[in-house]
């Protein structure tokens, strides 16, 4: 393919992209096929390219690339496609990251699990935050670093070879058959990884999964700037008053949460959660040498949280996930007490991840009882004082509730609270998340920040700017969304009186718990539990399809309700 035609087409496309490609975290899910994520989008885009059609209307009708911007989006896919075309390789072998280090960590993770060696070849200098000792001692990764002057010095060996480059030119990567993974780092924008060679294709899904669970795709704004660079067009500049924006965001979060230490800002909620978990694991390995680490997670907690915790446990020998029943008749506080007693008996290190309100039942535990249970002194089987737990609170659904401030319910419990920013903090305009700590846990923030930086998963400058604009109105938006949801729930109760609706009580709302999520237990029938569940699931699908088809402008499949436009439906 002649690069001139390609670059001209991409240049024209960038001049005509739909505004939503740069501004939304969720795209049209009525034209999304999860099993063909990225593929279907690029196949249709290839047709437009063949026809030299770059009209905004045609671009807006392309199938949705991914269901959620954290996983990928039109511009990240377009960037990967362009790099692939210019280098005569398949687009599925090119994967972009907002992080400059996570593609490296993705390879190291897979090779750790497969007991395979890795050599990392690099020119110039490694990123300052690439901490070899930390990656080996905490993550357990096994690799050798080799500094070279040029690509020809890469040698073959029985393992995986990674070549790290910071060259600006992406149109001619000069792929070497001795290099398994070519990682190109673009400071302040992110990185791209090329999976080189037929024998390495099995890594693609693993790398995508790291991007899905522990990081994010290169952001739309940064993908756009990268594309501008590739076509040799003028670069856009989003280097705004970053320091002022960050100071403003940190102050706003501290005012909302009534905490004193500076919050940490991540590229998404799962980026923050990953830094929290790895920071706490690091802390435990240092302070409690030889002891097992237990990550306690509700089995029905958000899928990303559950999966990520289990992925960490799979990589580190003395880390284990323990289930915490919180729904369907199980009381969160009683479950925590039971689990902590067992872990105390084993003299292990307990870290608890829980959502308040719970999902999908939208339940709030008795908070004084929760405080008492988390604060309770326990003994090991040898009669020694057990290790005090750390409570990791996901309050994405109620980021307005003050848990950690002075004299608040969790002020004297070791607690880290975090929020996914794609919901209320940004109003659906970006994915950036944040975490805060009460006075008792401030000392842990240093460890968490170290791992956030190591993974290069900090919020981008534009994400911080968006938060600075959106956070001042967050409390009011939460209030308005709750009132709309309360009215909708009341309407459903009249129309479907047999359905059980799970939503916060008016009493809890008066205490400040005003989420805009609810769940339904639709009436069912059948002779067995399996038949009843099957019937209920079918009925759920029927209801969701009806709502989306009846009012497509106001109802959509659930991915992120952050844009606060209409209703989002899903089956837990």
PDB file of C-alpha atoms in Angstrom, residues 206-500:
ATOM      1  CA  UNK A 206      -3.208 -11.503  27.507  1.00  0.00           C
ATOM      2  CA  UNK A 207      -1.944  -8.008  26.657  1.00  0.00           C
ATOM      3  CA  UNK A 208      -5.490  -6.839  25.896  1.00  0.00           C
ATOM      4  CA  UNK A 209      -6.616  -8.231  29.253  1.00  0.00           C
ATOM      5  CA  UNK A 210      -3.946  -6.286  31.137  1.00  0.00           C
ATOM      6  CA  UNK A 211      -5.153  -3.162  29.349  1.00  0.00           C
ATOM      7  CA  UNK A 212      -8.714  -4.069  30.326  1.00  0.00           C
ATOM      8  CA  UNK A 213      -8.080  -4.795  33.998  1.00  0.00           C
ATOM      9  CA  UNK A 214      -4.986  -2.927  35.164  1.00  0.00           C
ATOM     10  CA  UNK A 215      -4.704   0.065  32.838  1.00  0.00           C
ATOM     11  CA  UNK A 216      -6.460   1.759  29.913  1.00  0.00           C
ATOM     12  CA  UNK A 217      -6.065   2.268  26.186  1.00  0.00           C
ATOM     13  CA  UNK A 218      -4.340   5.415  25.010  1.00  0.00           C
ATOM     14  CA  UNK A 219      -6.906   8.166  25.617  1.00  0.00           C
ATOM     15  CA  UNK A 220      -8.864   9.703  22.714  1.00  0.00           C
ATOM     16  CA  UNK A 221      -7.055  13.053  22.968  1.00  0.00           C
ATOM     17  CA  UNK A 222      -3.629  11.400  23.030  1.00  0.00           C
ATOM     18  CA  UNK A 223      -4.543   8.965  20.250  1.00  0.00           C
ATOM     19  CA  UNK A 224      -5.646  11.952  18.207  1.00  0.00           C
ATOM     20  CA  UNK A 225      -2.343  13.729  18.822  1.00  0.00           C
ATOM     21  CA  UNK A 226      -0.401  10.581  17.946  1.00  0.00           C
ATOM     22  CA  UNK A 227      -2.327  10.281  14.692  1.00  0.00           C
ATOM     23  CA  UNK A 228      -1.571  13.903  13.920  1.00  0.00           C
ATOM     24  CA  UNK A 229       2.109  13.150  14.401  1.00  0.00           C
ATOM     25  CA  UNK A 230       1.933  10.083  12.174  1.00  0.00           C
ATOM     26  CA  UNK A 231       0.425  12.053   9.284  1.00  0.00           C
ATOM     27  CA  UNK A 232       2.958  14.860   9.880  1.00  0.00           C
ATOM     28  CA  UNK A 233       0.211  17.322  10.678  1.00  0.00           C
ATOM     29  CA  UNK A 234       0.380  20.059  13.277  1.00  0.00           C
ATOM     30  CA  UNK A 235       0.139  18.709  16.786  1.00  0.00           C
ATOM     31  CA  UNK A 236      -2.718  19.700  19.006  1.00  0.00           C
ATOM     32  CA  UNK A 237      -1.807  21.062  22.370  1.00  0.00           C
ATOM     33  CA  UNK A 238      -3.613  20.091  25.540  1.00  0.00           C
ATOM     34  CA  UNK A 239      -0.770  21.255  27.754  1.00  0.00           C
ATOM     35  CA  UNK A 240      -3.048  23.532  29.725  1.00  0.00           C
ATOM     36  CA  UNK A 241      -2.605  24.892  33.235  1.00  0.00           C
ATOM     37  CA  UNK A 242      -1.934  21.378  34.493  1.00  0.00           C
ATOM     38  CA  UNK A 243      -0.460  22.302  37.871  1.00  0.00           C
ATOM     39  CA  UNK A 244      -3.276  24.717  38.639  1.00  0.00           C
ATOM     40  CA  UNK A 245      -5.833  22.126  37.524  1.00  0.00           C
ATOM     41  CA  UNK A 246      -4.262  19.465  39.716  1.00  0.00           C
ATOM     42  CA  UNK A 247      -4.183  21.726  42.772  1.00  0.00           C
ATOM     43  CA  UNK A 248      -7.827  22.543  42.188  1.00  0.00           C
ATOM     44  CA  UNK A 249      -8.810  18.869  41.803  1.00  0.00           C
ATOM     45  CA  UNK A 250      -6.930  17.779  44.918  1.00  0.00           C
ATOM     46  CA  UNK A 251      -8.583  20.528  46.968  1.00  0.00           C
ATOM     47  CA  UNK A 252     -12.041  19.688  45.617  1.00  0.00           C
ATOM     48  CA  UNK A 253     -11.639  16.002  46.471  1.00  0.00           C
ATOM     49  CA  UNK A 254     -10.347  16.800  49.952  1.00  0.00           C
ATOM     50  CA  UNK A 255     -13.271  19.162  50.546  1.00  0.00           C
ATOM     51  CA  UNK A 256     -15.757  16.483  49.450  1.00  0.00           C
ATOM     52  CA  UNK A 257     -14.169  13.626  51.400  1.00  0.00           C
ATOM     53  CA  UNK A 258     -13.063  15.737  54.397  1.00  0.00           C
ATOM     54  CA  UNK A 259      -9.599  14.152  54.247  1.00  0.00           C
ATOM     55  CA  UNK A 260      -6.263  15.936  54.690  1.00  0.00           C
ATOM     56  CA  UNK A 261      -3.634  14.022  52.690  1.00  0.00           C
ATOM     57  CA  UNK A 262      -3.412  14.711  48.957  1.00  0.00           C
ATOM     58  CA  UNK A 263      -5.535  12.246  46.964  1.00  0.00           C
ATOM     59  CA  UNK A 264      -3.987  10.106  44.216  1.00  0.00           C
ATOM     60  CA  UNK A 265      -5.316  10.472  40.669  1.00  0.00           C
ATOM     61  CA  UNK A 266      -5.324   7.481  38.320  1.00  0.00           C
ATOM     62  CA  UNK A 267      -6.192   6.940  34.677  1.00  0.00           C
ATOM     63  CA  UNK A 268      -9.306   4.972  35.744  1.00  0.00           C
ATOM     64  CA  UNK A 269     -10.906   3.320  38.768  1.00  0.00           C
ATOM     65  CA  UNK A 270      -9.190  -0.014  38.123  1.00  0.00           C
ATOM     66  CA  UNK A 271      -5.820   1.728  37.703  1.00  0.00           C
ATOM     67  CA  UNK A 272      -6.260   3.196  41.171  1.00  0.00           C
ATOM     68  CA  UNK A 273      -7.483  -0.102  42.582  1.00  0.00           C
ATOM     69  CA  UNK A 274      -4.454  -1.924  41.119  1.00  0.00           C
ATOM     70  CA  UNK A 275      -2.093   0.608  42.705  1.00  0.00           C
ATOM     71  CA  UNK A 276      -3.907   0.211  46.036  1.00  0.00           C
ATOM     72  CA  UNK A 277      -3.645  -3.587  45.977  1.00  0.00           C
ATOM     73  CA  UNK A 278      -0.011  -3.686  44.834  1.00  0.00           C
ATOM     74  CA  UNK A 279       0.937  -0.917  47.291  1.00  0.00           C
ATOM     75  CA  UNK A 280      -0.648  -2.835  50.170  1.00  0.00           C
ATOM     76  CA  UNK A 281       0.969  -6.101  49.064  1.00  0.00           C
ATOM     77  CA  UNK A 282       4.317  -4.268  48.987  1.00  0.00           C
ATOM     78  CA  UNK A 283       3.642  -2.913  52.481  1.00  0.00           C
ATOM     79  CA  UNK A 284       2.734  -6.373  53.798  1.00  0.00           C
ATOM     80  CA  UNK A 285       5.810  -8.018  52.278  1.00  0.00           C
ATOM     81  CA  UNK A 286       7.938  -5.435  54.051  1.00  0.00           C
ATOM     82  CA  UNK A 287       6.199  -5.320  57.444  1.00  0.00           C
ATOM     83  CA  UNK A 288       4.884  -8.864  57.801  1.00  0.00           C
ATOM     84  CA  UNK A 289       7.585 -11.011  56.236  1.00  0.00           C
ATOM     85  CA  UNK A 290       6.540 -14.612  55.587  1.00  0.00           C
ATOM     86  CA  UNK A 291       2.855 -14.052  56.367  1.00  0.00           C
ATOM     87  CA  UNK A 292       0.069 -14.841  53.909  1.00  0.00           C
ATOM     88  CA  UNK A 293      -1.938 -11.979  52.424  1.00  0.00           C
ATOM     89  CA  UNK A 294      -5.708 -12.367  52.070  1.00  0.00           C
ATOM     90  CA  UNK A 295      -7.677 -10.138  49.674  1.00  0.00           C
ATOM     91  CA  UNK A 296     -11.295 -10.347  50.800  1.00  0.00           C
ATOM     92  CA  UNK A 297     -13.746  -9.593  47.977  1.00  0.00           C
ATOM     93  CA  UNK A 298     -17.522 -10.042  47.584  1.00  0.00           C
ATOM     94  CA  UNK A 299     -17.994 -12.651  44.804  1.00  0.00           C
ATOM     95  CA  UNK A 300     -20.660 -10.502  43.126  1.00  0.00           C
ATOM     96  CA  UNK A 301     -18.593  -7.301  43.378  1.00  0.00           C
ATOM     97  CA  UNK A 302     -17.941  -5.479  40.090  1.00  0.00           C
ATOM     98  CA  UNK A 303     -16.360  -7.957  37.650  1.00  0.00           C
ATOM     99  CA  UNK A 304     -13.215  -5.885  37.142  1.00  0.00           C
ATOM    100  CA  UNK A 305     -12.554  -5.799  40.880  1.00  0.00           C
ATOM    101  CA  UNK A 306     -13.036  -9.538  41.277  1.00  0.00           C
ATOM    102  CA  UNK A 307     -10.981 -10.442  38.237  1.00  0.00           C
ATOM    103  CA  UNK A 308      -8.146  -8.079  39.105  1.00  0.00           C
ATOM    104  CA  UNK A 309      -7.852  -9.394  42.672  1.00  0.00           C
ATOM    105  CA  UNK A 310      -7.667 -12.959  41.398  1.00  0.00           C
ATOM    106  CA  UNK A 311      -5.092 -11.969  38.778  1.00  0.00           C
ATOM    107  CA  UNK A 312      -2.877 -10.513  41.507  1.00  0.00           C
ATOM    108  CA  UNK A 313      -3.263 -13.667  43.586  1.00  0.00           C
ATOM    109  CA  UNK A 314      -2.335 -15.823  40.575  1.00  0.00           C
ATOM    110  CA  UNK A 315       1.046 -14.060  40.318  1.00  0.00           C
ATOM    111  CA  UNK A 316       2.142 -13.882  43.966  1.00  0.00           C
ATOM    112  CA  UNK A 317       2.558 -17.093  45.958  1.00  0.00           C
ATOM    113  CA  UNK A 318       1.425 -15.884  49.371  1.00  0.00           C
ATOM    114  CA  UNK A 319      -1.586 -13.861  48.147  1.00  0.00           C
ATOM    115  CA  UNK A 320      -5.027 -15.483  48.172  1.00  0.00           C
ATOM    116  CA  UNK A 321      -8.563 -14.248  47.436  1.00  0.00           C
ATOM    117  CA  UNK A 322     -11.234 -14.955  50.066  1.00  0.00           C
ATOM    118  CA  UNK A 323     -14.929 -14.619  49.208  1.00  0.00           C
ATOM    119  CA  UNK A 324     -17.058 -12.216  51.259  1.00  0.00           C
ATOM    120  CA  UNK A 325     -20.827 -12.889  50.939  1.00  0.00           C
ATOM    121  CA  UNK A 326     -22.702  -9.569  51.139  1.00  0.00           C
ATOM    122  CA  UNK A 327     -25.988 -10.072  49.239  1.00  0.00           C
ATOM    123  CA  UNK A 328     -28.944 -12.460  48.980  1.00  0.00           C
ATOM    124  CA  UNK A 329     -29.632 -12.631  52.698  1.00  0.00           C
ATOM    125  CA  UNK A 330     -25.981 -12.377  53.771  1.00  0.00           C
ATOM    126  CA  UNK A 331     -25.135  -9.519  56.100  1.00  0.00           C
ATOM    127  CA  UNK A 332     -21.893  -7.744  55.113  1.00  0.00           C
ATOM    128  CA  UNK A 333     -20.862  -7.031  58.705  1.00  0.00           C
ATOM    129  CA  UNK A 334     -21.462 -10.577  59.913  1.00  0.00           C
ATOM    130  CA  UNK A 335     -19.556 -11.943  56.904  1.00  0.00           C
ATOM    131  CA  UNK A 336     -16.623  -9.598  57.592  1.00  0.00           C
ATOM    132  CA  UNK A 337     -16.526 -10.681  61.237  1.00  0.00           C
ATOM    133  CA  UNK A 338     -16.535 -14.364  60.280  1.00  0.00           C
ATOM    134  CA  UNK A 339     -13.800 -13.960  57.650  1.00  0.00           C
ATOM    135  CA  UNK A 340     -11.595 -11.776  59.872  1.00  0.00           C
ATOM    136  CA  UNK A 341     -11.821 -14.270  62.716  1.00  0.00           C
ATOM    137  CA  UNK A 342     -10.587 -17.031  60.430  1.00  0.00           C
ATOM    138  CA  UNK A 343      -7.786 -14.883  58.985  1.00  0.00           C
ATOM    139  CA  UNK A 344      -6.736 -13.784  62.471  1.00  0.00           C
ATOM    140  CA  UNK A 345      -6.543 -17.438  63.493  1.00  0.00           C
ATOM    141  CA  UNK A 346      -4.182 -18.037  60.545  1.00  0.00           C
ATOM    142  CA  UNK A 347      -2.110 -14.937  61.446  1.00  0.00           C
ATOM    143  CA  UNK A 348      -2.511 -13.590  57.892  1.00  0.00           C
ATOM    144  CA  UNK A 349      -2.735 -10.027  56.544  1.00  0.00           C
ATOM    145  CA  UNK A 350      -6.354  -9.013  55.740  1.00  0.00           C
ATOM    146  CA  UNK A 351      -7.314  -6.529  53.019  1.00  0.00           C
ATOM    147  CA  UNK A 352     -11.051  -6.079  52.425  1.00  0.00           C
ATOM    148  CA  UNK A 353     -12.530  -4.637  49.212  1.00  0.00           C
ATOM    149  CA  UNK A 354     -16.226  -3.754  49.424  1.00  0.00           C
ATOM    150  CA  UNK A 355     -18.737  -1.511  47.698  1.00  0.00           C
ATOM    151  CA  UNK A 356     -21.122   0.676  49.668  1.00  0.00           C
ATOM    152  CA  UNK A 357     -23.905   0.542  48.623  1.00  0.00           C
ATOM    153  CA  UNK A 358     -23.532  -3.086  47.521  1.00  0.00           C
ATOM    154  CA  UNK A 359     -24.089  -4.096  43.920  1.00  0.00           C
ATOM    155  CA  UNK A 360     -26.577  -5.244  42.697  1.00  0.00           C
ATOM    156  CA  UNK A 361     -28.775  -5.224  45.823  1.00  0.00           C
ATOM    157  CA  UNK A 362     -28.005  -1.581  46.668  1.00  0.00           C
ATOM    158  CA  UNK A 363     -27.706  -2.349  50.368  1.00  0.00           C
ATOM    159  CA  UNK A 364     -25.918  -0.256  52.991  1.00  0.00           C
ATOM    160  CA  UNK A 365     -24.592  -2.129  56.021  1.00  0.00           C
ATOM    161  CA  UNK A 366     -25.293  -0.962  59.552  1.00  0.00           C
ATOM    162  CA  UNK A 367     -22.352   1.444  59.717  1.00  0.00           C
ATOM    163  CA  UNK A 368     -21.814   1.600  63.482  1.00  0.00           C
ATOM    164  CA  UNK A 369     -21.779  -2.192  63.523  1.00  0.00           C
ATOM    165  CA  UNK A 370     -19.359  -2.170  60.577  1.00  0.00           C
ATOM    166  CA  UNK A 371     -17.045   0.220  62.429  1.00  0.00           C
ATOM    167  CA  UNK A 372     -17.156  -1.957  65.538  1.00  0.00           C
ATOM    168  CA  UNK A 373     -16.408  -5.133  63.573  1.00  0.00           C
ATOM    169  CA  UNK A 374     -13.493  -3.613  61.662  1.00  0.00           C
ATOM    170  CA  UNK A 375     -12.061  -2.135  64.882  1.00  0.00           C
ATOM    171  CA  UNK A 376     -12.391  -5.301  66.962  1.00  0.00           C
ATOM    172  CA  UNK A 377      -9.211  -6.776  68.447  1.00  0.00           C
ATOM    173  CA  UNK A 378      -8.607 -10.379  67.433  1.00  0.00           C
ATOM    174  CA  UNK A 379      -6.082 -13.012  68.397  1.00  0.00           C
ATOM    175  CA  UNK A 380      -4.050 -15.502  66.402  1.00  0.00           C
ATOM    176  CA  UNK A 381      -4.115 -19.203  67.269  1.00  0.00           C
ATOM    177  CA  UNK A 382      -0.985 -18.510  69.351  1.00  0.00           C
ATOM    178  CA  UNK A 383      -2.765 -15.855  71.377  1.00  0.00           C
ATOM    179  CA  UNK A 384      -0.917 -12.922  69.809  1.00  0.00           C
ATOM    180  CA  UNK A 385      -2.589  -9.761  68.517  1.00  0.00           C
ATOM    181  CA  UNK A 386      -3.856 -10.300  64.963  1.00  0.00           C
ATOM    182  CA  UNK A 387      -2.926  -7.907  62.168  1.00  0.00           C
ATOM    183  CA  UNK A 388      -5.384  -5.028  61.816  1.00  0.00           C
ATOM    184  CA  UNK A 389      -7.333  -5.116  58.526  1.00  0.00           C
ATOM    185  CA  UNK A 390      -7.309  -2.424  55.860  1.00  0.00           C
ATOM    186  CA  UNK A 391     -10.771  -1.631  54.515  1.00  0.00           C
ATOM    187  CA  UNK A 392     -10.661  -0.677  50.819  1.00  0.00           C
ATOM    188  CA  UNK A 393     -13.947   1.090  50.148  1.00  0.00           C
ATOM    189  CA  UNK A 394     -15.314   1.426  46.622  1.00  0.00           C
ATOM    190  CA  UNK A 395     -17.780   4.282  46.916  1.00  0.00           C
ATOM    191  CA  UNK A 396     -18.250   4.923  43.208  1.00  0.00           C
ATOM    192  CA  UNK A 397     -22.024   4.883  43.600  1.00  0.00           C
ATOM    193  CA  UNK A 398     -21.964   7.404  46.464  1.00  0.00           C
ATOM    194  CA  UNK A 399     -18.812   9.544  46.200  1.00  0.00           C
ATOM    195  CA  UNK A 400     -20.579  12.314  48.112  1.00  0.00           C
ATOM    196  CA  UNK A 401     -20.799  10.352  51.376  1.00  0.00           C
ATOM    197  CA  UNK A 402     -18.226  11.295  54.008  1.00  0.00           C
ATOM    198  CA  UNK A 403     -16.808   8.119  55.579  1.00  0.00           C
ATOM    199  CA  UNK A 404     -13.275   9.181  56.448  1.00  0.00           C
ATOM    200  CA  UNK A 405     -13.377  12.704  57.853  1.00  0.00           C
ATOM    201  CA  UNK A 406     -12.740  13.513  61.500  1.00  0.00           C
ATOM    202  CA  UNK A 407     -15.273  11.780  63.796  1.00  0.00           C
ATOM    203  CA  UNK A 408     -16.957  10.074  60.817  1.00  0.00           C
ATOM    204  CA  UNK A 409     -17.862   6.393  60.953  1.00  0.00           C
ATOM    205  CA  UNK A 410     -14.616   5.031  59.463  1.00  0.00           C
ATOM    206  CA  UNK A 411     -12.263   7.757  60.677  1.00  0.00           C
ATOM    207  CA  UNK A 412     -10.524   5.406  63.143  1.00  0.00           C
ATOM    208  CA  UNK A 413     -10.518   2.307  60.933  1.00  0.00           C
ATOM    209  CA  UNK A 414      -7.609   1.776  58.532  1.00  0.00           C
ATOM    210  CA  UNK A 415      -9.471   2.751  55.364  1.00  0.00           C
ATOM    211  CA  UNK A 416      -8.636   3.671  51.779  1.00  0.00           C
ATOM    212  CA  UNK A 417     -11.561   4.943  49.700  1.00  0.00           C
ATOM    213  CA  UNK A 418     -11.581   5.093  45.905  1.00  0.00           C
ATOM    214  CA  UNK A 419     -13.950   6.198  43.154  1.00  0.00           C
ATOM    215  CA  UNK A 420     -14.228   5.479  39.453  1.00  0.00           C
ATOM    216  CA  UNK A 421     -14.129   8.897  37.832  1.00  0.00           C
ATOM    217  CA  UNK A 422     -16.071   7.957  34.724  1.00  0.00           C
ATOM    218  CA  UNK A 423     -19.300   8.221  36.677  1.00  0.00           C
ATOM    219  CA  UNK A 424     -20.088  11.308  38.736  1.00  0.00           C
ATOM    220  CA  UNK A 425     -16.654  12.943  39.136  1.00  0.00           C
ATOM    221  CA  UNK A 426     -16.266  13.542  35.388  1.00  0.00           C
ATOM    222  CA  UNK A 427     -19.889  13.204  34.322  1.00  0.00           C
ATOM    223  CA  UNK A 428     -18.853  10.536  31.812  1.00  0.00           C
ATOM    224  CA  UNK A 429     -16.300  12.732  30.059  1.00  0.00           C
ATOM    225  CA  UNK A 430     -13.201  10.750  31.096  1.00  0.00           C
ATOM    226  CA  UNK A 431     -12.249   7.631  33.050  1.00  0.00           C
ATOM    227  CA  UNK A 432      -9.901   9.151  35.655  1.00  0.00           C
ATOM    228  CA  UNK A 433     -10.361   7.848  39.199  1.00  0.00           C
ATOM    229  CA  UNK A 434      -8.994   8.825  42.593  1.00  0.00           C
ATOM    230  CA  UNK A 435      -8.341   7.472  46.077  1.00  0.00           C
ATOM    231  CA  UNK A 436      -8.121   9.083  49.522  1.00  0.00           C
ATOM    232  CA  UNK A 437      -7.102   7.922  52.979  1.00  0.00           C
ATOM    233  CA  UNK A 438      -8.119   8.846  56.509  1.00  0.00           C
ATOM    234  CA  UNK A 439      -5.470   9.957  59.000  1.00  0.00           C
ATOM    235  CA  UNK A 440      -4.916   6.412  60.205  1.00  0.00           C
ATOM    236  CA  UNK A 441      -4.069   5.225  56.668  1.00  0.00           C
ATOM    237  CA  UNK A 442      -2.206   8.237  55.261  1.00  0.00           C
ATOM    238  CA  UNK A 443       1.086   6.393  55.667  1.00  0.00           C
ATOM    239  CA  UNK A 444      -0.090   3.827  53.072  1.00  0.00           C
ATOM    240  CA  UNK A 445      -0.519   6.445  50.337  1.00  0.00           C
ATOM    241  CA  UNK A 446       3.227   6.578  49.722  1.00  0.00           C
ATOM    242  CA  UNK A 447       3.336   2.884  48.816  1.00  0.00           C
ATOM    243  CA  UNK A 448       0.227   3.208  46.656  1.00  0.00           C
ATOM    244  CA  UNK A 449       1.649   6.212  44.816  1.00  0.00           C
ATOM    245  CA  UNK A 450       4.903   4.334  44.183  1.00  0.00           C
ATOM    246  CA  UNK A 451       2.997   1.591  42.327  1.00  0.00           C
ATOM    247  CA  UNK A 452       0.740   4.058  40.522  1.00  0.00           C
ATOM    248  CA  UNK A 453       3.891   5.690  39.144  1.00  0.00           C
ATOM    249  CA  UNK A 454       5.617   2.392  38.422  1.00  0.00           C
ATOM    250  CA  UNK A 455       2.635   1.375  36.287  1.00  0.00           C
ATOM    251  CA  UNK A 456       2.481   4.885  34.776  1.00  0.00           C
ATOM    252  CA  UNK A 457      -1.243   4.820  35.460  1.00  0.00           C
ATOM    253  CA  UNK A 458      -1.613   8.411  36.683  1.00  0.00           C
ATOM    254  CA  UNK A 459      -4.422  10.567  35.307  1.00  0.00           C
ATOM    255  CA  UNK A 460      -3.477  12.483  32.153  1.00  0.00           C
ATOM    256  CA  UNK A 461      -3.346  16.267  32.045  1.00  0.00           C
ATOM    257  CA  UNK A 462      -6.586  16.470  30.076  1.00  0.00           C
ATOM    258  CA  UNK A 463      -8.326  14.085  32.466  1.00  0.00           C
ATOM    259  CA  UNK A 464      -7.278  16.310  35.370  1.00  0.00           C
ATOM    260  CA  UNK A 465      -8.561  19.361  33.519  1.00  0.00           C
ATOM    261  CA  UNK A 466     -11.930  17.636  32.980  1.00  0.00           C
ATOM    262  CA  UNK A 467     -12.149  16.750  36.670  1.00  0.00           C
ATOM    263  CA  UNK A 468     -11.366  20.354  37.612  1.00  0.00           C
ATOM    264  CA  UNK A 469     -14.342  21.465  35.504  1.00  0.00           C
ATOM    265  CA  UNK A 470     -16.772  18.737  36.605  1.00  0.00           C
ATOM    266  CA  UNK A 471     -16.111  18.172  40.298  1.00  0.00           C
ATOM    267  CA  UNK A 472     -17.612  21.497  41.451  1.00  0.00           C
ATOM    268  CA  UNK A 473     -21.049  20.385  40.209  1.00  0.00           C
ATOM    269  CA  UNK A 474     -20.766  16.735  41.285  1.00  0.00           C
ATOM    270  CA  UNK A 475     -22.793  16.976  44.504  1.00  0.00           C
ATOM    271  CA  UNK A 476     -25.686  18.652  42.697  1.00  0.00           C
ATOM    272  CA  UNK A 477     -25.555  16.139  39.845  1.00  0.00           C
ATOM    273  CA  UNK A 478     -25.700  13.268  42.349  1.00  0.00           C
ATOM    274  CA  UNK A 479     -28.750  14.880  43.973  1.00  0.00           C
ATOM    275  CA  UNK A 480     -30.520  15.397  40.649  1.00  0.00           C
ATOM    276  CA  UNK A 481     -29.758  11.862  39.436  1.00  0.00           C
ATOM    277  CA  UNK A 482     -31.067  10.382  42.690  1.00  0.00           C
ATOM    278  CA  UNK A 483     -34.326  12.319  42.442  1.00  0.00           C
ATOM    279  CA  UNK A 484     -34.818  11.110  38.869  1.00  0.00           C
ATOM    280  CA  UNK A 485     -34.071   7.544  39.939  1.00  0.00           C
ATOM    281  CA  UNK A 486     -36.408   7.739  42.924  1.00  0.00           C
ATOM    282  CA  UNK A 487     -39.223   8.919  40.634  1.00  0.00           C
ATOM    283  CA  UNK A 488     -38.478   6.115  38.168  1.00  0.00           C
ATOM    284  CA  UNK A 489     -38.378   3.471  40.919  1.00  0.00           C
ATOM    285  CA  UNK A 490     -41.735   4.702  42.246  1.00  0.00           C
ATOM    286  CA  UNK A 491     -43.193   4.469  38.739  1.00  0.00           C
ATOM    287  CA  UNK A 492     -41.894   0.904  38.278  1.00  0.00           C
ATOM    288  CA  UNK A 493     -43.375  -0.118  41.633  1.00  0.00           C
ATOM    289  CA  UNK A 494     -46.811   0.903  40.352  1.00  0.00           C
ATOM    290  CA  UNK A 495     -46.428  -0.768  36.952  1.00  0.00           C
ATOM    291  CA  UNK A 496     -44.734  -3.968  38.200  1.00  0.00           C
ATOM    292  CA  UNK A 497     -46.057  -4.447  41.757  1.00  0.00           C
ATOM    293  CA  UNK A 498     -44.901  -8.096  41.844  1.00  0.00           C
ATOM    294  CA  UNK A 499     -41.267  -7.186  41.172  1.00  0.00           C
ATOM    295  CA  UNK A 500     -38.918  -6.741  44.111  1.00  0.00           C
TER     296      UNK A 500
END
